Amino acid sequence: MDKINILAMSQDPIYIGTGGFTIGRVDNTIVRDPITRIPKIPGTSLAGTWRYYMALTLYSYFNDKYKMDRSSRSGVDCDELFIKAVKVKGKRWVTEVKGNKYAAIKCAGQDEEPNSTLERSETSESGHCGHCIVCKVFGYSKNGNSERGMAYFSDLNILLFPVYTRFGTMWITSTDILRSAGVDKDIVKEIEPQEDKVTIFDENIKNKNINIGWLNFKADKEDIDICSEICKNIKNDGDSNVQAPGLQDFITNEKIIIVPDSIISQIINSNLETRTSVSIDPITGAAKDKALFTSEAIPRGTVFYGNFRIEERPLSDEPKQEYVEKALSESKKFFETLGIGGMTTRGFGRMKIFDWRGKDGSED
Ligand SMILES: [Zn+2]
């Protein structure tokens, strides 16, 4: 199994609802870790969205005639046709995976024809094809033939959370979170905040009080480059000279605060974005009576960590791990435009997933 760590940053507030559950003053609550009560992005949302984006990316490489003419894709000798149909050269994850010739946009989303057979699905207008890289990576189920996906996605948990302080916006985290994210234990121990204090890394706030929202803390300074420590862990093996994810472009070491584990959940939950909306009566154009509701969301600028693992399948018609990773890497750009979660047409959902092996684009 190839494990790849990823870092992501929300560019809009992110709303992933639990589906009508009311706690306290919020009507539309978001998904949380059941133990820490810290909000997160579940792996199911990540995988489901990524499946659609990979199908979009793959499909964009077919020429228009090929997209239309599904009948030409059946039969044994259409390999040649497929190579011609693909508009780009050098995209090995597109051309080398033989099953891609059956791919269509229907491979994204839910299977509409789970009861049809694998043979029929090759030329059918609906339902998963069961052969292409999208179906192999995310799985499919057909009558008498199904396969688990090759990629396993973890939840995206909060690593750094933006808060307002009198020194400007800063990002909080805790020792438990850093440890779970894989930062070196000894380093985490060194920066553990003493009772009722927080750890900071900025010379200018040394020995001063710092407010996090409405809470006031004494700050202890440590001389550790925690930002690099985080990136060092997220950076995956392979090329050793590749730059770590671009986190430092957004957050510097001076902007990070370590708060006690006992209080981080409260701070995050009291600094979520909440919006109060009201339904509009289409006849009068005014607010509808009793239609006021509130929603909460993870704010813009939150940094998440997580991973995905790719299972190796030695069979010849299975896509190589390398192609799976390329396909995921190339399709992740859609998270920056189409987003994840709910209300993406209302200013929510965009998220940047940082490159996990340096810069994208250069293949082979
Ligand atoms: Zn497919």
Coordinates of C-alpha atoms and ligand atoms in Angstrom, one line a residue:
M1 CA 0.0 0.0 0.0
D2 CA 1.2 3.4 -1.0
K3 CA 0.2 6.0 1.6
I4 CA 0.1 9.6 0.6
N5 CA -0.3 12.5 3.1
I6 CA -2.2 15.5 2.0
L7 CA -2.7 19.0 3.3
A8 CA -5.6 21.2 2.2
M9 CA -6.8 24.7 2.9
S10 CA -10.4 26.0 2.7
Q11 CA -10.7 29.0 0.4
D12 CA -14.4 29.5 1.3
P13 CA -16.4 28.4 4.3
I14 CA -17.0 24.7 4.0
Y15 CA -20.4 23.3 4.9
I16 CA -20.9 19.5 5.1
G17 CA -24.2 19.0 6.8
T18 CA -25.4 16.2 9.0
G19 CA -28.8 16.4 7.6
G20 CA -31.3 18.1 9.8
F21 CA -30.3 17.8 13.4
T22 CA -30.7 20.7 15.8
I23 CA -28.3 21.4 18.7
G24 CA -28.6 24.7 20.5
R25 CA -28.9 27.8 18.3
V26 CA -27.9 26.2 15.0
D27 CA -30.4 24.5 12.7
N28 CA -28.0 23.1 10.1
T29 CA -25.1 21.5 11.9
I30 CA -21.9 20.2 10.3
V31 CA -20.1 16.9 10.6
R32 CA -17.9 16.6 13.8
D33 CA -15.6 14.0 15.3
P34 CA -17.7 12.2 17.8
I35 CA -15.0 12.2 20.5
T36 CA -13.4 15.6 20.2
R37 CA -16.4 17.5 18.8
I38 CA -14.1 19.1 16.3
P39 CA -15.6 19.6 12.8
K40 CA -14.1 17.6 9.9
I41 CA -14.6 16.7 6.3
P42 CA -15.5 13.0 6.1
G43 CA -13.7 10.7 3.8
T44 CA -17.0 9.9 2.1
S45 CA -17.4 13.5 0.9
L46 CA -13.8 13.7 -0.2
A47 CA -14.0 10.4 -2.2
G48 CA -17.4 11.1 -3.7
T49 CA -16.4 14.5 -4.9
W50 CA -13.0 13.3 -6.2
R51 CA -14.7 10.6 -8.2
Y52 CA -16.7 13.1 -10.1
Y53 CA -13.6 15.4 -10.7
M54 CA -11.5 12.5 -11.9
A55 CA -14.3 11.5 -14.4
L56 CA -14.4 15.1 -15.6
T57 CA -10.7 15.3 -16.1
L58 CA -10.5 11.9 -17.9
Y59 CA -13.5 12.8 -20.1
S60 CA -12.0 16.1 -21.1
Y61 CA -9.2 14.3 -22.9
F62 CA -11.5 12.5 -25.3
N63 CA -12.4 14.2 -28.6
D64 CA -16.0 15.2 -29.1
K65 CA -16.7 12.6 -31.8
Y66 CA -15.5 9.8 -29.4
K67 CA -17.7 11.2 -26.6
M68 CA -20.8 11.0 -28.8
D69 CA -20.2 7.8 -30.6
R70 CA -20.4 5.1 -28.0
S71 CA -21.1 2.3 -30.4
S72 CA -17.6 2.5 -31.8
R73 CA -16.2 1.6 -28.4
S74 CA -17.5 -1.9 -28.2
G75 CA -15.7 -4.8 -30.0
V76 CA -12.2 -6.0 -29.6
D77 CA -10.2 -3.8 -31.9
C78 CA -11.0 -0.3 -30.7
D79 CA -7.6 0.2 -29.0
E80 CA -6.3 2.0 -32.0
L81 CA -9.5 4.1 -32.2
F82 CA -9.1 5.0 -28.5
I83 CA -5.5 6.2 -28.9
K84 CA -6.6 8.4 -31.8
A85 CA -9.6 9.7 -29.8
V86 CA -7.4 10.9 -26.9
K87 CA -6.5 14.5 -27.6
V88 CA -3.3 14.7 -25.6
K89 CA 0.0 12.8 -25.8
G90 CA 2.1 11.8 -22.9
K91 CA -0.7 11.5 -20.4
R92 CA 0.0 7.9 -19.5
W93 CA -2.7 7.6 -16.9
V94 CA -5.2 8.3 -19.7
T95 CA -3.8 6.2 -22.5
E96 CA -2.1 3.3 -20.8
V97 CA -5.1 2.2 -18.8
K98 CA -6.8 0.0 -21.4
G99 CA -10.2 0.2 -19.7
N100 CA -10.3 3.9 -20.2
K101 CA -11.8 3.4 -23.6
Y102 CA -15.1 2.6 -21.9
A103 CA -15.1 5.6 -19.7
A104 CA -17.8 8.2 -19.8
I105 CA -19.2 10.9 -17.5
K106 CA -21.6 8.2 -16.2
C107 CA -18.7 6.7 -14.3
A108 CA -19.0 9.6 -11.8
G109 CA -21.6 9.6 -9.2
Q110 CA -23.9 6.8 -8.3
D111 CA -24.4 3.8 -10.5
E112 CA -27.7 4.0 -12.3
E113 CA -27.7 0.4 -13.5
P114 CA -26.2 -1.8 -10.7
N115 CA -28.2 -4.8 -12.1
S116 CA -26.8 -4.7 -15.6
T117 CA -23.8 -6.9 -16.5
L118 CA -20.2 -5.7 -17.0
E119 CA -20.4 -6.6 -20.7
R120 CA -23.5 -4.5 -21.2
S121 CA -22.1 -1.6 -19.2
E122 CA -19.3 -1.1 -21.8
T123 CA -21.7 0.4 -24.3
S124 CA -24.6 1.4 -22.1
E125 CA -25.5 5.1 -21.9
S126 CA -25.9 4.9 -18.1
G127 CA -24.3 3.2 -15.1
H128 CA -20.6 2.7 -14.3
C129 CA -18.5 1.1 -17.0
G130 CA -16.5 -1.0 -14.6
H131 CA -13.3 -0.8 -16.6
C132 CA -11.9 2.7 -16.5
I133 CA -9.5 4.2 -14.0
V134 CA -12.4 6.0 -12.3
C135 CA -14.3 2.8 -11.7
K136 CA -11.1 1.0 -10.6
V137 CA -10.0 3.7 -8.2
F138 CA -13.4 4.3 -6.6
G139 CA -15.0 0.9 -7.1
Y140 CA -18.1 -0.4 -8.8
S141 CA -20.7 -3.0 -8.4
K142 CA -22.4 -4.9 -11.2
N143 CA -24.6 -7.9 -11.4
G144 CA -22.2 -10.8 -10.7
N145 CA -19.1 -8.6 -10.8
S146 CA -17.9 -6.0 -8.4
E147 CA -14.7 -4.6 -7.2
R148 CA -13.7 -2.5 -4.2
G149 CA -11.9 0.8 -5.1
M150 CA -8.1 0.8 -5.1
A151 CA -7.9 4.1 -3.2
Y152 CA -8.8 4.5 0.5
F153 CA -9.5 8.0 1.7
S154 CA -9.2 9.2 5.3
D155 CA -11.2 12.0 6.8
L156 CA -9.7 15.5 6.5
N157 CA -9.2 16.7 10.1
I158 CA -8.4 20.2 11.2
L159 CA -4.7 20.9 11.6
L160 CA -4.6 24.7 11.9
F161 CA -7.7 26.8 12.6
P162 CA -7.8 30.6 12.0
V163 CA -8.7 32.8 14.9
Y164 CA -8.9 36.6 15.4
T165 CA -6.4 38.0 17.9
R166 CA -5.2 41.6 18.6
F167 CA -2.0 40.7 16.7
G168 CA -4.1 39.9 13.6
T169 CA -5.3 36.5 12.3
M170 CA -3.4 33.6 13.7
W171 CA -3.8 29.8 13.5
I172 CA -4.3 27.6 16.5
T173 CA -3.5 23.9 16.9
S174 CA -2.8 21.6 19.8
T175 CA -0.2 18.9 20.7
D176 CA -2.8 16.1 20.2
I177 CA -3.6 17.3 16.7
L178 CA 0.1 17.6 15.8
R179 CA 0.8 14.2 17.1
S180 CA -2.0 12.7 15.1
A181 CA -0.8 14.5 12.1
G182 CA 2.5 12.7 12.5
V183 CA 4.8 15.5 13.8
D184 CA 7.8 14.2 15.7
K185 CA 6.9 13.3 19.3
D186 CA 9.9 15.0 20.9
I187 CA 9.2 18.2 19.1
V188 CA 5.6 18.1 20.1
K189 CA 6.6 17.6 23.7
E190 CA 8.9 20.6 23.7
I191 CA 6.1 23.0 22.6
E192 CA 3.4 21.6 24.9
P193 CA 1.8 24.6 26.6
Q194 CA 2.1 24.9 30.4
E195 CA -1.1 25.2 32.4
D196 CA -3.4 28.1 31.3
K197 CA -0.8 29.3 28.8
V198 CA -0.3 29.0 25.1
T199 CA 2.9 28.5 23.1
I200 CA 3.8 31.1 20.4
F201 CA 6.7 31.4 18.0
D202 CA 6.8 35.2 17.4
E203 CA 9.5 37.2 19.2
N204 CA 7.3 40.3 19.2
I205 CA 4.6 38.7 21.4
K206 CA 6.9 37.1 23.8
N207 CA 5.7 37.5 27.4
K208 CA 2.7 39.4 26.4
N209 CA -1.0 38.4 26.7
I210 CA -2.8 37.2 23.7
N211 CA -6.5 37.0 23.1
I212 CA -8.0 34.2 21.0
G213 CA -11.5 35.4 20.3
W214 CA -12.7 36.5 23.7
L215 CA -10.3 34.3 25.7
N216 CA -7.1 35.8 27.1
F217 CA -3.9 33.7 27.5
K218 CA -0.3 34.3 28.7
A219 CA 2.1 33.3 25.9
D220 CA 5.4 31.3 26.2
K221 CA 7.8 31.5 23.2
E222 CA 9.6 28.5 21.7
D223 CA 12.3 28.5 19.1
I224 CA 11.1 25.8 16.8
D225 CA 10.1 26.1 13.2
I226 CA 6.9 24.3 13.6
C227 CA 5.6 25.2 10.2
S228 CA 8.5 23.3 8.5
E229 CA 8.0 20.4 11.0
I230 CA 4.5 20.0 9.7
C231 CA 5.5 20.2 6.1
K232 CA 8.3 17.8 6.6
N233 CA 5.8 15.2 7.7
I234 CA 3.3 15.9 5.0
K235 CA 6.0 15.7 2.3
N236 CA 6.0 12.2 0.8
D237 CA 8.9 10.1 0.0
G238 CA 10.2 10.0 -3.5
D239 CA 12.2 13.0 -4.6
S240 CA 14.0 14.4 -1.7
N241 CA 14.7 17.7 -3.3
V242 CA 11.0 18.4 -3.9
Q243 CA 9.5 21.4 -2.0
A244 CA 7.1 20.6 0.7
P245 CA 3.4 21.6 0.3
G246 CA 3.0 25.4 -0.2
L247 CA 1.7 25.9 3.4
Q248 CA 4.4 28.5 4.1
D249 CA 3.1 30.7 1.4
F250 CA 0.0 31.1 3.5
I251 CA 1.0 30.7 7.1
T252 CA 4.4 31.6 8.6
N253 CA 5.8 30.2 11.8
E254 CA 5.0 33.4 13.7
K255 CA 1.3 33.0 13.0
I256 CA 0.9 29.7 14.8
I257 CA -0.3 29.2 18.4
I258 CA -0.3 26.0 20.3
V259 CA -3.3 25.9 22.7
P260 CA -4.0 23.4 25.5
D261 CA -5.7 20.2 24.2
S262 CA -8.4 20.6 26.8
I263 CA -9.7 23.8 25.3
I264 CA -9.1 23.6 21.5
S265 CA -12.5 22.1 20.8
Q266 CA -14.3 25.0 22.5
I267 CA -12.2 27.6 20.7
I268 CA -12.9 26.0 17.3
N269 CA -16.6 25.6 18.0
S270 CA -17.0 29.1 19.2
N271 CA -15.2 30.5 16.2
L272 CA -17.1 28.7 13.4
E273 CA -18.8 30.8 10.8
T274 CA -22.5 30.9 11.4
R275 CA -25.0 32.4 9.0
T276 CA -28.6 33.3 9.6
S277 CA -30.8 33.1 6.5
V278 CA -34.4 33.5 5.8
S279 CA -36.6 32.0 3.1
I280 CA -38.2 34.5 0.8
D281 CA -41.9 34.3 0.0
P282 CA -42.1 34.2 -3.8
I283 CA -45.4 36.1 -3.9
T284 CA -44.5 39.1 -1.8
G285 CA -40.7 39.0 -2.1
A286 CA -40.5 39.6 1.6
A287 CA -39.2 37.3 4.3
K288 CA -41.4 34.3 5.0
D289 CA -42.8 34.0 8.5
K290 CA -41.1 31.4 10.7
A291 CA -38.6 30.6 8.0
L292 CA -35.5 31.9 9.7
F293 CA -32.7 29.4 10.0
T294 CA -29.0 29.3 10.8
S295 CA -26.2 27.3 9.4
E296 CA -22.6 26.8 10.6
A297 CA -19.5 26.2 8.5
I298 CA -15.8 25.7 8.9
P299 CA -14.2 29.1 8.1
R300 CA -12.1 30.1 5.2
G301 CA -8.3 29.6 5.8
T302 CA -8.6 26.4 7.8
V303 CA -5.9 23.9 7.1
F304 CA -6.7 20.2 7.1
Y305 CA -4.6 17.1 7.1
G306 CA -5.4 13.6 5.9
N307 CA -4.2 10.9 3.6
F308 CA -5.1 8.4 0.9
R309 CA -3.7 5.0 0.4
I310 CA -3.5 3.2 -2.9
E311 CA -3.8 -0.6 -3.0
E312 CA -1.4 -2.4 -5.3
R313 CA -3.1 -4.9 -7.6
P314 CA -0.7 -7.0 -9.6
L315 CA -3.3 -8.0 -12.2
S316 CA -2.4 -6.7 -15.7
D317 CA -5.6 -4.9 -16.4
E318 CA -5.5 -2.9 -13.1
P319 CA -4.1 0.6 -13.3
K320 CA -0.7 1.0 -11.8
Q321 CA -0.4 2.9 -8.5
E322 CA 1.6 5.6 -10.3
Y323 CA -1.3 6.2 -12.7
V324 CA -3.8 6.4 -9.9
E325 CA -1.7 9.0 -8.1
K326 CA -1.3 11.0 -11.3
A327 CA -5.1 10.9 -12.0
L328 CA -5.9 12.0 -8.4
S329 CA -3.2 14.7 -8.6
E330 CA -4.5 16.1 -11.9
S331 CA -8.1 16.1 -10.9
K332 CA -7.7 17.8 -7.5
K333 CA -7.8 21.2 -9.2
F334 CA -11.6 21.0 -9.4
F335 CA -11.8 21.4 -5.6
E336 CA -10.5 25.0 -6.2
T337 CA -13.3 25.9 -8.5
L338 CA -16.3 23.5 -7.9
G339 CA -15.6 22.9 -4.2
I340 CA -16.8 20.3 -1.7
G341 CA -19.8 20.0 0.5
G342 CA -23.1 22.0 0.4
M343 CA -24.1 25.4 -0.7
T344 CA -21.2 25.6 -3.3
T345 CA -23.3 27.9 -5.4
R346 CA -23.7 30.3 -2.5
G347 CA -20.1 31.2 -1.8
F348 CA -19.2 27.9 0.1
G349 CA -16.9 25.0 -0.5
R350 CA -13.8 25.9 -2.5
M351 CA -10.7 24.2 -1.1
K352 CA -7.1 23.9 -2.2
I353 CA -5.4 20.5 -1.9
F354 CA -1.6 21.2 -1.9
D355 CA 0.6 19.2 -4.3
W356 CA 2.0 16.3 -2.4
R357 CA 5.0 15.8 -4.6
G358 CA 6.0 19.3 -5.6
K359 CA 4.6 20.9 -8.6
D360 CA 2.0 19.3 -10.9
G361 CA 1.9 19.1 -14.6
S362 CA 5.2 17.5 -15.5
E363 CA 4.5 13.9 -16.4
D364 CA 6.9 11.1 -17.4
Ligands
ZN1 ZN -15.9 3.7 -15.7

